[in-house]
Amino acid sequence: MADVTSRKASTDVLGNSAWNAAAFAVAVALNLLVLPFVVFRLGVTAFGVAGLVTACVAPALAFSNTLALSTTRELALRLEPSRRDDARRLFATAVMLALATGSSIVILFTLTGAPLARLGFHLSGPSADDLGLAFALASAGWLCQCLSVVFLALFTARQDYRSVALISIISTVVTTCSMVLLIPRWPQASTFLGCQSLGFAASLLLAIGWSRRVIGDWMARPAIDRGALGNLVKLGGWQLAAQGGVLIAAQADRYLLGALLQPQFVGFYTIAQRLEEAVYIGVLKVGEILFPFFSALQKETDDRKADLLFRSSWILNVLAASALGGLTPVAGPLLHLWTGAEVAAEAQRVLVILSIAGILGSSSNVFAFYLLAQGRSSSNALIALLTGVFTLATSAIALPYFGWQAAGWSACIGMIAQMITVVILLRRHFSLTGMWLRLIHFVLMPIGIGIATALALRYGFRSAQLDQALGWWYVGGLYVLVAGIIFVVAVAASQAGPYGAACWRDLRVIAGRFLPIKAI
């Protein structure tokens, strides 16, 4: 009976990952298709200004992301029919928090964002004139996103990732279509940000309508309940600090590039970061379903928790090393084909560095989900804050001295600091024999081999003087080939050691779930 339950849980986790991956694949495909069109119509400078406005509004995501995680976790603990009233009070409190706090943040950005951006980033001319509308639209889009995550938490708490995925796909289509229709008519940074806000508004409307139709009995009008507020704040306080550290780490280079250099360099950086983030967030989305899965393991033994934790980490580390490492050898041809020769010349080195940083950062994602699911928000906050401090300090030192060429190195340093912090915290959390062997086999080995293989292949391609002006099919084929090589090398290396059989068994389970043929 226990074996049947375990298999069902494994199937549910894999199915949820498939829905997350499908939604993300659609979003990535549409974003990658429309971005060259946007850059061509707006120009790199206006696109860079839009990136600066997005970076300025990004700190607000610390609140909305924290609210989403806290609401999801608390609702997941109240799924029994007997606790419906408690869940309704919690939902009502979360909606009121989103409305009250979110509206205040929007007013703050609308009134102060443009003047501070002109001063801090030395903007003038038409770009500066458009800042007021750009901040208003960007902050309004964030408010729609903040409200929608509360309604989506109703589905996420039930692990109904199919509904979440469908809403995400439709909102992405709305964003893409609006860009194609509106940007040629009004080629400004504010138009680009307004189109993104339309997508967030569509997501909010869909989330409200869908949740009312499917689980309307679990919803309630906005109101504050002290008990529910205390539960949300208890988890959210530390998580807010954690999200703040993550956002500092993600935006540090963009802030300093905007302050020290011209907006077009922010545009180059944003293009490279968009491509790397598309792959990185894809891996993150696949692993995101582990949060409610780990939340259900509260009563398991430490040995069982550690086994599932490290095995999940190995799978996502191999996936991240393959997907992100595949960008490294083809960075130049891919950017040349995607956005043109000028962007490829300036941004390919940054894309390589950011891809390496993404591989390093992926090593900590599963552990972050586990710590959060176990209610250890203070540990996540410490990880994020130390990552942000090291990232910001490196950017502040390197960019003034080395300029544009140093962009991206701070992300690598921050991710290394993050890895070290996670290892120390895990060592304190689990008192298990063979802990270091597990860390080496499941974490350090796949990412180390992935990075080394990717850099070796990049050197080989450069030695072969690979032509920059290649066709889409050729570049796509090279990416798939490189990712496949990294995957095979990482899996082969993982067969050595005492955990090789467990790694192979997990691969067979995944292959049997998704491949049309029976796994060997």
C-alpha positions in Angstrom: 0.0 0.0 0.0 2.8 2.4 0.9 4.5 1.6 -2.4 1.4 2.4 -4.3 1.0 5.7 -2.5 4.7 6.6 -3.2 4.2 5.8 -6.9 1.1 8.0 -7.1 2.9 10.9 -5.4 5.8 10.5 -7.8 3.4 10.5 -10.7 1.6 13.6 -9.4 4.9 15.5 -9.0 6.0 14.6 -12.5 2.7 15.6 -13.9 2.8 18.9 -12.2 6.3 19.5 -13.5 5.1 18.7 -17.0 2.3 21.4 -16.7 4.8 23.9 -15.3 7.2 23.2 -18.1 4.6 23.4 -20.8 3.4 26.8 -19.6 6.9 28.0 -19.4 7.9 26.6 -22.8 5.0 28.6 -24.4 6.0 31.8 -22.5 9.7 31.4 -23.5 8.9 30.7 -27.1 6.6 33.7 -27.5 9.0 36.0 -25.6 12.0 34.9 -27.6 10.0 35.4 -30.8 8.8 38.9 -30.0 12.0 40.3 -28.3 13.9 40.9 -31.6 10.9 42.7 -32.9 10.7 44.8 -29.8 14.4 45.7 -29.9 14.2 46.6 -33.6 11.2 48.8 -33.1 12.3 50.5 -29.9 16.0 50.6 -30.3 18.6 49.3 -27.7 18.5 52.6 -25.8 14.7 52.7 -25.2 14.8 49.0 -24.4 17.5 49.7 -21.9 15.4 52.4 -20.3 12.5 49.9 -20.0 14.9 47.6 -18.3 15.9 50.3 -15.8 12.3 51.0 -15.0 11.6 47.3 -14.5 14.6 47.1 -12.2 13.4 50.0 -10.2 9.9 48.4 -9.7 11.4 45.0 -9.1 11.8 45.5 -5.3 8.0 45.4 -5.0 8.2 41.7 -6.1 9.7 41.0 -2.7 6.2 41.7 -1.2 4.1 39.9 -3.9 6.4 36.8 -4.0 6.4 36.6 -0.2 2.6 36.9 -0.1 2.2 34.2 -2.7 4.4 31.7 -0.9 2.9 32.4 2.5 -0.7 32.2 1.2 0.0 29.0 -0.7 1.6 27.3 2.3 -1.2 28.3 4.7 -3.9 27.3 2.3 -2.3 24.0 1.8 -2.6 23.3 5.5 -6.4 24.0 5.3 -7.7 21.8 2.5 -10.0 19.7 4.6 -13.7 20.6 4.4 -13.8 21.1 8.1 -11.3 24.0 7.8 -13.0 25.8 5.0 -14.0 28.8 7.1 -10.5 29.2 8.3 -9.2 29.0 4.7 -11.8 31.7 3.7 -10.6 34.0 6.4 -7.0 33.5 5.4 -7.8 34.2 1.7 -9.8 37.3 2.6 -6.8 38.6 4.6 -4.4 37.9 1.8 -6.5 39.8 -0.7 -6.8 42.8 1.6 -3.1 42.8 2.2 -2.5 42.8 -1.6 -4.9 45.6 -2.1 -3.9 47.9 0.7 -0.1 47.4 0.6 0.0 47.1 -3.2 -1.9 50.3 -3.8 0.5 52.2 -1.4 3.5 50.9 -3.3 2.0 51.8 -6.7 1.4 55.4 -5.5 5.0 55.6 -4.2 6.4 54.5 -7.5 4.2 56.7 -9.6 5.1 59.8 -7.6 8.8 59.3 -7.0 10.0 56.8 -9.6 10.5 59.1 -12.5 12.4 61.9 -10.7 14.7 59.5 -8.9 15.4 57.6 -12.1 16.3 60.8 -13.9 18.7 61.8 -11.1 20.3 58.3 -10.5 20.6 57.2 -14.1 21.4 60.7 -15.6 18.6 60.4 -18.2 17.5 63.3 -20.3 15.6 64.0 -23.6 12.8 61.9 -24.9 13.8 58.9 -22.7 13.4 61.0 -19.6 10.0 62.5 -20.8 8.6 59.0 -21.1 9.6 57.9 -17.5 6.4 59.1 -15.7 4.1 57.0 -17.9 6.5 54.1 -17.8 6.6 54.0 -14.0 2.8 54.3 -13.8 2.2 51.4 -16.2 4.9 49.2 -14.7 3.7 49.6 -11.2 0.0 49.1 -12.3 1.1 45.8 -13.9 2.9 44.8 -10.7 -0.3 45.4 -8.7 -2.3 43.2 -11.0 0.4 40.5 -10.6 0.3 40.9 -6.8 -3.5 40.4 -6.7 -3.5 37.5 -9.2 -0.9 35.4 -7.2 -3.4 35.4 -4.2 -6.1 33.8 -6.4 -3.6 31.5 -8.1 -2.6 30.3 -4.6 -6.0 28.6 -4.3 -4.9 26.3 -7.2 -1.3 26.0 -6.2 -2.2 24.9 -2.7 -4.2 22.0 -4.3 -1.4 21.3 -6.7 -3.7 22.1 -9.6 -0.9 23.2 -11.9 -3.0 22.6 -14.9 -5.2 25.6 -14.2 -2.2 27.8 -13.3 -0.5 26.8 -16.5 -3.5 27.6 -18.7 -3.9 31.0 -17.1 -0.2 31.7 -17.6 -0.3 30.7 -21.3 -3.3 32.9 -22.1 -1.8 35.9 -20.3 1.4 35.5 -22.2 -0.5 35.4 -25.5 -2.2 38.6 -24.6 1.1 40.3 -23.8 2.7 39.2 -27.1 -0.2 40.2 -29.2 -0.4 43.6 -27.6 3.3 44.2 -28.3 3.0 43.3 -32.0 0.0 45.6 -32.3 0.9 48.6 -30.2 4.7 49.0 -30.3 5.0 49.9 -34.0 2.4 52.6 -33.4 4.0 54.0 -30.2 7.7 52.9 -30.1 8.4 53.9 -26.5 9.6 52.2 -23.4 6.2 53.0 -21.7 4.4 51.1 -24.5 6.5 48.0 -23.9 5.8 48.1 -20.2 2.1 48.8 -20.8 1.9 45.7 -22.9 3.4 43.6 -20.1 0.8 45.2 -17.8 -2.0 44.1 -20.1 -0.8 40.5 -19.7 -0.8 40.8 -15.9 -4.3 42.3 -16.0 -5.5 39.4 -18.2 -3.9 37.0 -15.7 -5.8 38.7 -12.8 -9.2 38.5 -14.6 -8.7 34.9 -15.6 -7.6 33.9 -12.1 -10.7 35.6 -10.5 -13.1 34.1 -13.0 -11.6 30.6 -13.0 -11.4 30.4 -9.2 -15.0 31.6 -8.7 -16.2 28.9 -11.1 -14.1 26.0 -9.7 -13.6 26.7 -6.0 -15.8 29.7 -5.3 -16.9 28.3 -1.9 -13.3 28.8 -0.6 -13.2 32.5 -1.5 -14.3 35.5 0.5 -14.5 39.3 0.3 -11.3 41.2 1.3 -11.1 41.6 5.1 -8.5 41.5 7.8 -8.6 38.6 10.3 -6.0 38.9 13.1 -5.3 35.2 13.4 -4.9 34.8 9.6 -2.7 37.9 9.5 -0.5 36.5 12.2 -0.1 33.2 10.3 0.9 35.0 7.1 3.3 37.4 8.8 4.9 34.6 10.8 6.2 32.9 7.6 6.4 36.0 5.5 8.6 38.2 7.7 11.8 36.2 7.1 10.7 35.3 3.6 10.4 39.1 2.8 14.0 39.5 3.7 14.9 36.5 1.6 13.1 37.8 -1.4 14.7 41.2 -1.0 18.2 39.6 -1.1 17.3 37.7 -4.2 16.1 40.8 -6.0 19.2 42.8 -5.0 21.3 40.0 -6.4 19.3 39.9 -9.6 19.2 43.7 -10.3 22.6 44.8 -8.9 24.4 44.9 -12.3 21.5 46.7 -14.0 21.4 49.4 -11.3 25.1 50.1 -11.5 25.3 49.9 -15.3 22.5 52.5 -15.5 24.3 54.8 -13.0 27.8 54.4 -14.6 27.1 53.9 -18.3 24.7 54.8 -21.1 21.2 53.1 -21.3 22.2 51.0 -24.3 24.6 49.0 -22.2 21.6 48.2 -19.9 19.8 47.1 -23.0 22.7 44.7 -24.0 22.8 43.3 -20.5 19.0 42.9 -20.4 19.0 41.0 -23.7 21.7 38.5 -22.5 19.9 38.2 -19.1 16.5 37.6 -20.8 18.0 34.6 -22.7 19.7 33.2 -19.6 16.7 33.7 -17.4 14.4 32.0 -19.9 16.4 28.8 -19.4 17.1 29.3 -15.7 13.5 30.0 -14.8 12.4 27.1 -16.9 14.4 24.8 -14.7 13.1 26.6 -11.6 9.5 26.1 -12.8 10.1 22.4 -13.2 11.3 22.2 -9.6 8.8 24.6 -8.2 6.3 21.9 -7.5 8.6 20.5 -4.9 7.5 23.2 -2.4 4.0 21.6 -1.7 5.6 18.2 -2.0 8.1 18.9 0.7 5.4 20.5 2.8 3.7 17.1 3.0 6.8 15.4 4.4 6.6 17.0 7.9 6.1 13.6 9.6 8.8 11.7 7.7 12.2 10.8 9.3 15.3 12.8 8.6 16.8 10.0 6.6 13.7 9.9 4.3 13.7 13.7 3.9 17.4 13.8 3.1 17.1 11.0 0.6 14.3 12.7 -1.3 16.0 16.1 -1.0 19.3 15.1 -2.5 17.8 12.9 -5.2 15.6 15.7 -6.3 18.6 18.1 -6.2 20.6 15.8 -8.5 17.9 15.6 -11.1 17.5 19.4 -11.3 21.2 20.0 -11.2 21.8 17.7 -14.2 18.9 19.4 -16.0 20.2 22.9 -15.2 23.8 22.0 -16.2 22.6 20.6 -19.5 20.1 23.4 -20.4 22.2 26.4 -19.2 25.5 24.9 -20.3 24.1 24.4 -23.8 24.0 28.2 -24.2 27.7 28.6 -23.5 29.3 27.3 -26.8 26.5 28.8 -29.0 26.2 32.2 -27.3 27.7 34.2 -30.2 25.8 32.6 -33.1 22.6 32.5 -31.1 22.6 36.3 -30.2 23.7 37.1 -33.8 20.8 35.2 -35.2 18.4 36.5 -32.6 19.1 40.2 -32.3 21.9 41.1 -34.7 25.6 41.5 -35.0 25.9 44.5 -32.7 24.2 42.8 -29.8 26.1 39.6 -30.4 29.5 41.4 -30.3 28.6 43.2 -27.0 26.5 40.6 -25.1 27.9 37.1 -25.9 30.5 37.2 -23.2 28.0 38.4 -20.6 25.6 35.6 -21.7 28.4 33.0 -21.1 29.1 34.4 -17.6 25.4 34.6 -16.7 24.9 31.0 -17.9 27.7 29.8 -15.6 26.2 31.8 -12.7 22.8 30.2 -13.4 24.2 26.7 -13.2 25.8 27.6 -9.8 22.6 29.2 -8.6 20.5 26.2 -9.6 22.3 24.0 -7.1 20.5 25.8 -4.2 17.0 25.9 -5.6 15.8 22.6 -4.2 17.2 23.2 -0.8 15.5 26.6 -0.7 12.1 25.0 -1.5 12.8 22.4 1.3 13.8 25.0 3.9 10.7 27.1 3.1 8.4 24.0 3.2 9.9 23.2 6.6 9.1 26.7 7.9 12.8 27.6 8.1 12.3 31.1 6.5 15.2 32.6 8.5 17.6 30.2 6.8 16.3 31.3 3.3 16.6 34.9 4.4 20.2 34.4 5.4 21.0 32.7 2.1 19.4 35.4 0.1 20.9 38.4 2.0 24.4 37.0 1.9 24.0 36.3 -1.9 22.8 39.9 -2.4 25.6 41.4 -0.3 28.3 39.5 -2.2 26.7 40.3 -5.6 26.3 44.0 -4.9 29.8 44.4 -3.4 31.4 42.7 -6.4 29.5 44.9 -8.8 30.4 48.0 -6.9 34.1 47.1 -7.0 34.4 45.6 -10.5 32.2 47.8 -12.7 33.8 51.1 -12.0 37.3 49.7 -12.6 36.6 47.2 -15.5 33.5 48.7 -17.0 31.1 46.8 -19.2 33.4 43.8 -19.5 32.9 43.0 -15.8 29.1 42.7 -16.1 27.9 39.3 -14.9 30.9 38.4 -12.7 29.1 39.6 -9.6 26.4 37.0 -10.3 29.0 34.2 -10.2 30.5 35.5 -7.0 27.0 35.8 -5.4 26.1 32.2 -6.4 29.3 30.8 -5.0 28.6 32.6 -1.7 25.1 31.1 -1.9 26.4 27.6 -2.4 28.7 27.8 0.6 26.0 29.2 2.8 23.6 26.4 1.8 26.2 23.7 2.4 26.8 25.0 6.0 23.1 25.2 6.8 22.5 21.7 5.5 25.4 20.4 7.5 23.8 21.8 10.6 20.2 20.7 9.7 21.0 17.0 8.9 23.2 14.9 11.3 23.7 12.1 8.9 26.7 9.9 8.1 28.1 10.4 4.6 26.7 14.0 4.4 29.8 15.3 2.5 29.7 12.4 0.1 26.0 13.1 -0.7 26.8 16.8 -1.3 29.6 15.9 -3.7 27.7 13.3 -5.6 24.3 14.9 -5.9 25.3 18.6 -6.0 28.9 19.5 -6.7 29.6 16.8 -9.2 26.8 17.5 -11.8 27.3 21.3 -11.8 31.1 21.1 -11.8 31.1 18.6 -14.7 28.4 20.6 -16.5 30.4 23.9 -16.3 33.7 22.2 -17.3 32.1 20.4 -20.3 30.4 23.5 -21.5 33.6 25.6 -21.4 35.5 22.9 -23.1 33.0 22.7 -25.9 33.0 26.5 -26.2 36.8 26.5 -26.6 36.5 23.7 -29.2 33.9 25.7 -31.2 36.1 28.8 -31.0 39.1 26.9 -32.3 36.9 25.6 -35.2 36.1 29.3 -36.0 32.4 28.7 -35.9 30.6 31.1 -38.3 28.4 33.7 -36.5 25.8 33.9 -39.3 24.3 30.5 -39.0 20.7 29.4 -39.6 18.1 28.8 -36.9 18.0 25.0 -37.5 21.8 24.8 -37.3 22.1 26.8 -34.1 19.2 25.0 -32.5 20.8 21.7 -33.5 24.1 22.7 -32.0 22.4 23.7 -28.7 20.6 20.4 -28.5 23.8 18.5 -29.3 25.8 20.4 -26.6 23.0 20.0 -24.0 22.9 16.3 -24.8 26.6 15.9 -24.5 26.6 17.6 -21.1 23.7 15.5 -19.9 25.3 12.2 -21.0 28.7 13.2 -19.4 27.0 14.3 -16.1 24.9 11.1 -15.9 27.8 8.9 -16.7 30.0 10.5 -14.0 27.1 10.1 -11.5 27.1 6.3 -12.0 30.3 6.1 -10.0 30.0 5.9 -6.2 27.5 4.5 -3.8 24.5 6.6 -5.1 24.9 5.7 -8.8 22.1 3.1 -8.7 19.7 5.6 -7.1 20.4 8.1 -9.8 19.8 5.6 -12.6 16.6 4.4 -10.9 15.2 7.9 -10.8 16.1 8.5 -14.4 14.2 5.4 -15.4 11.1 6.6 -13.5 11.2 9.9 -15.3 11.8 8.2 -18.7 8.9 5.8 -18.0 6.6 8.7 -17.2 7.4 11.0 -20.2 8.9 8.9 -23.0 6.6 6.9 -25.4 8.8 3.8 -25.0 9.4 1.8 -21.9 12.5 2.8 -20.0 15.4 0.4 -20.0 
